[in-house]
Amino acid sequence: MTIPYCGAPPTPNELLSSWNLDPAVLTLLGLALLFGERRLTGAPRTWHRLAIASLVLAFVSPLCALSSALFSARIAHHLLLISLAAPLLALAWPQRRALPVLGLSVLALVHVVLVWVWHAPAPYALALGSDAIYWLMEISLLGSAVLLWRGLLAPGASLMRVLLVHLGIVAQMGLLGALITFAPAPLYAPHFLSTLPFGLSALEDQQLAGLLMWVPANLPYLLAALLALGAHLKAEERAA
């Protein structure tokens, strides 16, 4: 049996000591933090620090090991990347001008396709069986999310287009979450047995994962949409 990048599934007693101290990951995160400290000031520096902290939680903390055991933990891990680290990085390194309508639509489509592909059972199993494919999954999810969030948060972006993209992301996340939640049988082979020490069947773990993707995953997009709408209304009031 191939051991996933984050290690063999831990038992509950082993979990708190299951930190990932991979020198390559620690070095990259340290360099990323140092780069932000040297290049950024004020609020962007704070956003960058918070983004790095969320990446440490995803890749260094015991959550990494837990994601080898529970599919629900893997979903939480991915939500840290695309719904927390990505918007924080977009705030720290903002896009200076709005993308063309087609450009923003393409970024949204690419990100949605990647989310669906990597949460399909076969590609997901491949990622847990190969470090190279694992990192392809993680980098493509995070990278596409950062580019999308930068486009959504860019000054001058069309409010209608931004709201439509947020609505589209919410809809597809909800649909994927519903499909995972209501699947009649376990779909993710790497977790067929690894959930049992945590008191969950594979199907129960899968249902929890679907609920995480269905509800918490959508909150950042809904909040961002409301903030964009609020900023637009305030600007109209000032102009009136």
PDB file of C-alpha atoms in Angstrom:
ATOM      1  CA  MET A   1       0.000   0.000   0.000  1.00  0.00           C
ATOM      2  CA  THR A   2       1.349   3.444  -0.973  1.00  0.00           C
ATOM      3  CA  ILE A   3       1.729   5.894   1.910  1.00  0.00           C
ATOM      4  CA  PRO A   4       0.211   9.344   1.171  1.00  0.00           C
ATOM      5  CA  TYR A   5       2.419  12.439   1.319  1.00  0.00           C
ATOM      6  CA  CYS A   6       1.065  13.405   4.747  1.00  0.00           C
ATOM      7  CA  GLY A   7       1.958   9.973   6.098  1.00  0.00           C
ATOM      8  CA  ALA A   8       0.093   6.817   7.010  1.00  0.00           C
ATOM      9  CA  PRO A   9      -3.338   7.393   8.591  1.00  0.00           C
ATOM     10  CA  PRO A  10      -2.733   8.054  12.302  1.00  0.00           C
ATOM     11  CA  THR A  11      -4.741   6.673  15.168  1.00  0.00           C
ATOM     12  CA  PRO A  12      -6.477   9.160  17.480  1.00  0.00           C
ATOM     13  CA  ASN A  13      -3.709   8.637  20.072  1.00  0.00           C
ATOM     14  CA  GLU A  14      -1.014   9.463  17.505  1.00  0.00           C
ATOM     15  CA  LEU A  15      -2.709  12.486  15.994  1.00  0.00           C
ATOM     16  CA  LEU A  16      -1.397  15.311  18.192  1.00  0.00           C
ATOM     17  CA  SER A  17       2.198  14.231  17.606  1.00  0.00           C
ATOM     18  CA  SER A  18       1.742  13.811  13.839  1.00  0.00           C
ATOM     19  CA  TRP A  19       3.301  17.058  12.649  1.00  0.00           C
ATOM     20  CA  ASN A  20       4.697  17.216   9.127  1.00  0.00           C
ATOM     21  CA  LEU A  21       8.288  18.459   9.424  1.00  0.00           C
ATOM     22  CA  ASP A  22       9.234  18.004   5.781  1.00  0.00           C
ATOM     23  CA  PRO A  23      12.314  20.282   5.348  1.00  0.00           C
ATOM     24  CA  ALA A  24      11.266  21.277   1.830  1.00  0.00           C
ATOM     25  CA  VAL A  25       7.820  22.461   2.955  1.00  0.00           C
ATOM     26  CA  LEU A  26       9.182  24.253   6.035  1.00  0.00           C
ATOM     27  CA  THR A  27      11.834  25.979   3.918  1.00  0.00           C
ATOM     28  CA  LEU A  28       9.345  27.106   1.260  1.00  0.00           C
ATOM     29  CA  LEU A  29       6.917  28.444   3.844  1.00  0.00           C
ATOM     30  CA  GLY A  30       9.747  30.212   5.678  1.00  0.00           C
ATOM     31  CA  LEU A  31      11.006  31.807   2.461  1.00  0.00           C
ATOM     32  CA  ALA A  32       7.471  32.855   1.508  1.00  0.00           C
ATOM     33  CA  LEU A  33       7.021  34.505   4.909  1.00  0.00           C
ATOM     34  CA  LEU A  34      10.389  36.272   4.648  1.00  0.00           C
ATOM     35  CA  PHE A  35       9.580  37.503   1.134  1.00  0.00           C
ATOM     36  CA  GLY A  36       6.329  39.034   2.359  1.00  0.00           C
ATOM     37  CA  GLU A  37       8.027  40.621   5.363  1.00  0.00           C
ATOM     38  CA  ARG A  38      10.524  42.358   3.074  1.00  0.00           C
ATOM     39  CA  ARG A  39       8.136  43.418   0.317  1.00  0.00           C
ATOM     40  CA  LEU A  40       4.926  44.291   2.151  1.00  0.00           C
ATOM     41  CA  THR A  41       3.853  46.776   4.799  1.00  0.00           C
ATOM     42  CA  GLY A  42       0.645  47.584   6.634  1.00  0.00           C
ATOM     43  CA  ALA A  43      -2.492  45.562   5.959  1.00  0.00           C
ATOM     44  CA  PRO A  44      -1.006  43.558   3.039  1.00  0.00           C
ATOM     45  CA  ARG A  45       1.738  42.262   5.347  1.00  0.00           C
ATOM     46  CA  THR A  46      -0.906  41.172   7.859  1.00  0.00           C
ATOM     47  CA  TRP A  47      -2.917  39.403   5.135  1.00  0.00           C
ATOM     48  CA  HIS A  48       0.252  37.660   3.980  1.00  0.00           C
ATOM     49  CA  ARG A  49       1.136  36.499   7.486  1.00  0.00           C
ATOM     50  CA  LEU A  50      -2.363  35.101   7.960  1.00  0.00           C
ATOM     51  CA  ALA A  51      -2.137  33.310   4.604  1.00  0.00           C
ATOM     52  CA  ILE A  52       1.153  31.677   5.585  1.00  0.00           C
ATOM     53  CA  ALA A  53      -0.353  30.685   8.942  1.00  0.00           C
ATOM     54  CA  SER A  54      -3.259  28.991   7.149  1.00  0.00           C
ATOM     55  CA  LEU A  55      -0.790  27.120   4.914  1.00  0.00           C
ATOM     56  CA  VAL A  56       1.145  25.994   8.003  1.00  0.00           C
ATOM     57  CA  LEU A  57      -2.120  24.708   9.449  1.00  0.00           C
ATOM     58  CA  ALA A  58      -2.858  22.847   6.202  1.00  0.00           C
ATOM     59  CA  PHE A  59       0.559  21.322   5.518  1.00  0.00           C
ATOM     60  CA  VAL A  60       2.486  21.216   8.807  1.00  0.00           C
ATOM     61  CA  SER A  61      -0.057  20.739  11.599  1.00  0.00           C
ATOM     62  CA  PRO A  62      -1.634  17.353  12.436  1.00  0.00           C
ATOM     63  CA  LEU A  63      -4.442  18.251  10.030  1.00  0.00           C
ATOM     64  CA  CYS A  64      -2.133  17.056   7.252  1.00  0.00           C
ATOM     65  CA  ALA A  65      -1.872  13.609   8.849  1.00  0.00           C
ATOM     66  CA  LEU A  66      -5.573  13.536   9.695  1.00  0.00           C
ATOM     67  CA  SER A  67      -6.376  14.136   6.019  1.00  0.00           C
ATOM     68  CA  SER A  68      -4.756  10.773   5.271  1.00  0.00           C
ATOM     69  CA  ALA A  69      -7.326   9.136   7.535  1.00  0.00           C
ATOM     70  CA  LEU A  70     -10.494  11.160   6.948  1.00  0.00           C
ATOM     71  CA  PHE A  71     -11.879  12.481   3.688  1.00  0.00           C
ATOM     72  CA  SER A  72     -13.668  15.163   5.724  1.00  0.00           C
ATOM     73  CA  ALA A  73     -10.279  16.359   6.998  1.00  0.00           C
ATOM     74  CA  ARG A  74      -9.030  16.460   3.399  1.00  0.00           C
ATOM     75  CA  ILE A  75     -11.978  18.683   2.485  1.00  0.00           C
ATOM     76  CA  ALA A  76     -11.192  20.939   5.455  1.00  0.00           C
ATOM     77  CA  HIS A  77      -7.567  21.006   4.270  1.00  0.00           C
ATOM     78  CA  HIS A  78      -8.638  22.032   0.755  1.00  0.00           C
ATOM     79  CA  LEU A  79     -11.014  24.667   2.111  1.00  0.00           C
ATOM     80  CA  LEU A  80      -8.098  26.214   3.975  1.00  0.00           C
ATOM     81  CA  LEU A  81      -6.339  26.536   0.618  1.00  0.00           C
ATOM     82  CA  ILE A  82      -9.099  27.827  -1.649  1.00  0.00           C
ATOM     83  CA  SER A  83     -11.390  29.646   0.788  1.00  0.00           C
ATOM     84  CA  LEU A  84      -8.894  31.118   3.267  1.00  0.00           C
ATOM     85  CA  ALA A  85      -5.270  31.157   2.065  1.00  0.00           C
ATOM     86  CA  ALA A  86      -6.215  32.123  -1.497  1.00  0.00           C
ATOM     87  CA  PRO A  87      -8.306  35.241  -0.676  1.00  0.00           C
ATOM     88  CA  LEU A  88      -5.736  36.294   1.933  1.00  0.00           C
ATOM     89  CA  LEU A  89      -2.956  36.055  -0.659  1.00  0.00           C
ATOM     90  CA  ALA A  90      -5.141  37.964  -3.122  1.00  0.00           C
ATOM     91  CA  LEU A  91      -5.560  40.739  -0.549  1.00  0.00           C
ATOM     92  CA  ALA A  92      -1.836  40.767   0.198  1.00  0.00           C
ATOM     93  CA  TRP A  93      -0.844  40.804  -3.481  1.00  0.00           C
ATOM     94  CA  PRO A  94      -3.780  42.556  -5.159  1.00  0.00           C
ATOM     95  CA  GLN A  95      -4.376  42.898  -8.852  1.00  0.00           C
ATOM     96  CA  ARG A  96      -4.041  46.518  -9.902  1.00  0.00           C
ATOM     97  CA  ARG A  97      -6.751  46.608 -12.547  1.00  0.00           C
ATOM     98  CA  ALA A  98      -9.807  44.637 -13.506  1.00  0.00           C
ATOM     99  CA  LEU A  99      -9.608  41.684 -15.856  1.00  0.00           C
ATOM    100  CA  PRO A 100     -11.599  41.573 -19.092  1.00  0.00           C
ATOM    101  CA  VAL A 101     -14.964  39.866 -18.696  1.00  0.00           C
ATOM    102  CA  LEU A 102     -13.747  36.808 -20.599  1.00  0.00           C
ATOM    103  CA  GLY A 103     -10.585  36.589 -18.483  1.00  0.00           C
ATOM    104  CA  LEU A 104     -12.497  36.436 -15.201  1.00  0.00           C
ATOM    105  CA  SER A 105     -14.917  33.889 -16.640  1.00  0.00           C
ATOM    106  CA  VAL A 106     -12.054  31.669 -17.816  1.00  0.00           C
ATOM    107  CA  LEU A 107     -10.376  31.811 -14.389  1.00  0.00           C
ATOM    108  CA  ALA A 108     -13.651  30.821 -12.734  1.00  0.00           C
ATOM    109  CA  LEU A 109     -14.193  27.943 -15.157  1.00  0.00           C
ATOM    110  CA  VAL A 110     -10.648  26.623 -14.725  1.00  0.00           C
ATOM    111  CA  HIS A 111     -10.949  26.711 -10.940  1.00  0.00           C
ATOM    112  CA  VAL A 112     -14.337  24.982 -10.935  1.00  0.00           C
ATOM    113  CA  VAL A 113     -13.080  22.244 -13.252  1.00  0.00           C
ATOM    114  CA  LEU A 114     -10.043  21.651 -11.041  1.00  0.00           C
ATOM    115  CA  VAL A 115     -12.188  21.433  -7.896  1.00  0.00           C
ATOM    116  CA  TRP A 116     -14.453  18.847  -9.533  1.00  0.00           C
ATOM    117  CA  VAL A 117     -11.593  16.833 -11.057  1.00  0.00           C
ATOM    118  CA  TRP A 118      -9.562  16.560  -7.855  1.00  0.00           C
ATOM    119  CA  HIS A 119     -12.602  15.554  -5.812  1.00  0.00           C
ATOM    120  CA  ALA A 120     -13.623  12.820  -8.212  1.00  0.00           C
ATOM    121  CA  PRO A 121     -12.754   9.402  -6.732  1.00  0.00           C
ATOM    122  CA  ALA A 122     -10.178   8.254  -9.311  1.00  0.00           C
ATOM    123  CA  PRO A 123      -7.989  11.421  -9.507  1.00  0.00           C
ATOM    124  CA  TYR A 124      -8.229  11.781  -5.738  1.00  0.00           C
ATOM    125  CA  ALA A 125      -6.958   8.234  -5.204  1.00  0.00           C
ATOM    126  CA  LEU A 126      -4.106   8.888  -7.641  1.00  0.00           C
ATOM    127  CA  ALA A 127      -3.097  11.990  -5.687  1.00  0.00           C
ATOM    128  CA  LEU A 128      -2.880  10.036  -2.448  1.00  0.00           C
ATOM    129  CA  GLY A 129      -0.744   7.387  -4.157  1.00  0.00           C
ATOM    130  CA  SER A 130       1.881   9.708  -5.638  1.00  0.00           C
ATOM    131  CA  ASP A 131       3.687  12.669  -4.076  1.00  0.00           C
ATOM    132  CA  ALA A 132       4.057  14.307  -7.500  1.00  0.00           C
ATOM    133  CA  ILE A 133       0.329  14.081  -8.243  1.00  0.00           C
ATOM    134  CA  TYR A 134      -0.471  15.153  -4.683  1.00  0.00           C
ATOM    135  CA  TRP A 135       1.488  18.369  -5.136  1.00  0.00           C
ATOM    136  CA  LEU A 136      -0.039  18.880  -8.577  1.00  0.00           C
ATOM    137  CA  MET A 137      -3.452  18.710  -6.895  1.00  0.00           C
ATOM    138  CA  GLU A 138      -2.536  21.085  -4.081  1.00  0.00           C
ATOM    139  CA  ILE A 139      -0.704  23.657  -6.216  1.00  0.00           C
ATOM    140  CA  SER A 140      -3.348  23.698  -8.939  1.00  0.00           C
ATOM    141  CA  LEU A 141      -6.173  24.184  -6.420  1.00  0.00           C
ATOM    142  CA  LEU A 142      -4.356  26.935  -4.530  1.00  0.00           C
ATOM    143  CA  GLY A 143      -2.950  28.629  -7.631  1.00  0.00           C
ATOM    144  CA  SER A 144      -6.236  28.725  -9.534  1.00  0.00           C
ATOM    145  CA  ALA A 145      -8.028  30.005  -6.423  1.00  0.00           C
ATOM    146  CA  VAL A 146      -5.496  32.811  -5.890  1.00  0.00           C
ATOM    147  CA  LEU A 147      -5.810  33.950  -9.508  1.00  0.00           C
ATOM    148  CA  LEU A 148      -9.600  33.849  -9.298  1.00  0.00           C
ATOM    149  CA  TRP A 149      -9.754  35.766  -6.020  1.00  0.00           C
ATOM    150  CA  ARG A 150      -7.351  38.408  -7.366  1.00  0.00           C
ATOM    151  CA  GLY A 151      -9.669  38.896 -10.316  1.00  0.00           C
ATOM    152  CA  LEU A 152     -12.750  39.068  -8.106  1.00  0.00           C
ATOM    153  CA  LEU A 153     -11.155  41.606  -5.745  1.00  0.00           C
ATOM    154  CA  ALA A 154      -9.536  43.756  -8.433  1.00  0.00           C
ATOM    155  CA  PRO A 155     -10.529  47.453  -8.369  1.00  0.00           C
ATOM    156  CA  GLY A 156     -12.931  48.361 -11.121  1.00  0.00           C
ATOM    157  CA  ALA A 157     -14.159  44.814 -11.672  1.00  0.00           C
ATOM    158  CA  SER A 158     -17.722  44.716 -12.996  1.00  0.00           C
ATOM    159  CA  LEU A 159     -20.051  44.278 -10.028  1.00  0.00           C
ATOM    160  CA  MET A 160     -22.505  42.196 -12.037  1.00  0.00           C
ATOM    161  CA  ARG A 161     -19.743  39.903 -13.315  1.00  0.00           C
ATOM    162  CA  VAL A 162     -18.253  39.533  -9.825  1.00  0.00           C
ATOM    163  CA  LEU A 163     -21.648  38.684  -8.314  1.00  0.00           C
ATOM    164  CA  LEU A 164     -22.362  36.170 -11.093  1.00  0.00           C
ATOM    165  CA  VAL A 165     -19.016  34.450 -10.565  1.00  0.00           C
ATOM    166  CA  HIS A 166     -19.574  34.261  -6.809  1.00  0.00           C
ATOM    167  CA  LEU A 167     -23.046  32.839  -7.439  1.00  0.00           C
ATOM    168  CA  GLY A 168     -21.626  30.292  -9.872  1.00  0.00           C
ATOM    169  CA  ILE A 169     -18.963  29.184  -7.379  1.00  0.00           C
ATOM    170  CA  VAL A 170     -21.572  28.852  -4.622  1.00  0.00           C
ATOM    171  CA  ALA A 171     -23.835  26.812  -6.907  1.00  0.00           C
ATOM    172  CA  GLN A 172     -21.123  24.397  -8.042  1.00  0.00           C
ATOM    173  CA  MET A 173     -19.751  23.957  -4.518  1.00  0.00           C
ATOM    174  CA  GLY A 174     -23.256  23.251  -3.296  1.00  0.00           C
ATOM    175  CA  LEU A 175     -23.880  20.746  -6.074  1.00  0.00           C
ATOM    176  CA  LEU A 176     -20.596  18.924  -5.501  1.00  0.00           C
ATOM    177  CA  GLY A 177     -21.214  18.899  -1.754  1.00  0.00           C
ATOM    178  CA  ALA A 178     -24.714  17.517  -2.272  1.00  0.00           C
ATOM    179  CA  LEU A 179     -23.472  14.754  -4.592  1.00  0.00           C
ATOM    180  CA  ILE A 180     -20.863  13.710  -2.042  1.00  0.00           C
ATOM    181  CA  THR A 181     -23.288  13.949   0.893  1.00  0.00           C
ATOM    182  CA  PHE A 182     -26.081  11.923  -0.674  1.00  0.00           C
ATOM    183  CA  ALA A 183     -23.992   9.276  -2.434  1.00  0.00           C
ATOM    184  CA  PRO A 184     -25.470   5.941  -1.319  1.00  0.00           C
ATOM    185  CA  ALA A 185     -22.090   4.262  -0.860  1.00  0.00           C
ATOM    186  CA  PRO A 186     -18.511   5.271  -0.019  1.00  0.00           C
ATOM    187  CA  LEU A 187     -16.669   6.578  -3.085  1.00  0.00           C
ATOM    188  CA  TYR A 188     -13.121   7.244  -1.879  1.00  0.00           C
ATOM    189  CA  ALA A 189     -11.148   4.008  -1.649  1.00  0.00           C
ATOM    190  CA  PRO A 190      -8.186   5.415   0.352  1.00  0.00           C
ATOM    191  CA  HIS A 191     -10.579   6.033   3.249  1.00  0.00           C
ATOM    192  CA  PHE A 192     -12.620   2.828   3.227  1.00  0.00           C
ATOM    193  CA  LEU A 193     -10.899   1.554   6.406  1.00  0.00           C
ATOM    194  CA  SER A 194      -8.932   4.512   7.768  1.00  0.00           C
ATOM    195  CA  THR A 195     -11.983   6.232   9.276  1.00  0.00           C
ATOM    196  CA  LEU A 196     -12.870   3.439  11.680  1.00  0.00           C
ATOM    197  CA  PRO A 197     -10.411   4.359  14.493  1.00  0.00           C
ATOM    198  CA  PHE A 198     -12.105   7.768  14.641  1.00  0.00           C
ATOM    199  CA  GLY A 199     -15.539   6.234  15.179  1.00  0.00           C
ATOM    200  CA  LEU A 200     -16.831   6.956  11.692  1.00  0.00           C
ATOM    201  CA  SER A 201     -17.780   4.679   8.858  1.00  0.00           C
ATOM    202  CA  ALA A 202     -16.415   5.612   5.447  1.00  0.00           C
ATOM    203  CA  LEU A 203     -19.903   6.715   4.408  1.00  0.00           C
ATOM    204  CA  GLU A 204     -20.384   8.888   7.507  1.00  0.00           C
ATOM    205  CA  ASP A 205     -16.993  10.510   6.937  1.00  0.00           C
ATOM    206  CA  GLN A 206     -17.943  11.141   3.307  1.00  0.00           C
ATOM    207  CA  GLN A 207     -21.256  12.702   4.342  1.00  0.00           C
ATOM    208  CA  LEU A 208     -19.449  15.031   6.754  1.00  0.00           C
ATOM    209  CA  ALA A 209     -17.051  15.992   3.956  1.00  0.00           C
ATOM    210  CA  GLY A 210     -19.973  16.795   1.670  1.00  0.00           C
ATOM    211  CA  LEU A 211     -21.589  18.993   4.300  1.00  0.00           C
ATOM    212  CA  LEU A 212     -18.334  20.901   4.771  1.00  0.00           C
ATOM    213  CA  MET A 213     -18.177  21.576   1.051  1.00  0.00           C
ATOM    214  CA  TRP A 214     -21.875  22.387   0.901  1.00  0.00           C
ATOM    215  CA  VAL A 215     -22.011  25.033   3.648  1.00  0.00           C
ATOM    216  CA  PRO A 216     -18.707  26.358   5.115  1.00  0.00           C
ATOM    217  CA  ALA A 217     -16.985  26.363   1.723  1.00  0.00           C
ATOM    218  CA  ASN A 218     -19.521  28.852   0.400  1.00  0.00           C
ATOM    219  CA  LEU A 219     -19.396  31.356   3.251  1.00  0.00           C
ATOM    220  CA  PRO A 220     -16.305  33.294   2.008  1.00  0.00           C
ATOM    221  CA  TYR A 221     -17.867  33.711  -1.456  1.00  0.00           C
ATOM    222  CA  LEU A 222     -21.170  34.883   0.002  1.00  0.00           C
ATOM    223  CA  LEU A 223     -19.376  37.318   2.319  1.00  0.00           C
ATOM    224  CA  ALA A 224     -17.235  38.658  -0.519  1.00  0.00           C
ATOM    225  CA  ALA A 225     -20.306  39.128  -2.707  1.00  0.00           C
ATOM    226  CA  LEU A 226     -22.121  41.048   0.053  1.00  0.00           C
ATOM    227  CA  LEU A 227     -19.064  43.228   0.684  1.00  0.00           C
ATOM    228  CA  ALA A 228     -18.735  43.996  -3.044  1.00  0.00           C
ATOM    229  CA  LEU A 229     -22.415  44.906  -3.225  1.00  0.00           C
ATOM    230  CA  GLY A 230     -22.151  47.056  -0.105  1.00  0.00           C
ATOM    231  CA  ALA A 231     -19.113  48.918  -1.442  1.00  0.00           C
ATOM    232  CA  HIS A 232     -20.937  49.551  -4.718  1.00  0.00           C
ATOM    233  CA  LEU A 233     -24.006  50.958  -2.952  1.00  0.00           C
ATOM    234  CA  LYS A 234     -21.851  53.241  -0.779  1.00  0.00           C
ATOM    235  CA  ALA A 235     -20.046  54.525  -3.859  1.00  0.00           C
ATOM    236  CA  GLU A 236     -23.390  55.314  -5.505  1.00  0.00           C
ATOM    237  CA  GLU A 237     -24.542  57.147  -2.388  1.00  0.00           C
ATOM    238  CA  ARG A 238     -21.405  59.303  -2.371  1.00  0.00           C
ATOM    239  CA  ALA A 239     -21.842  60.045  -6.071  1.00  0.00           C
ATOM    240  CA  ALA A 240     -25.503  61.039  -5.644  1.00  0.00           C
TER     241      ALA A 240
END
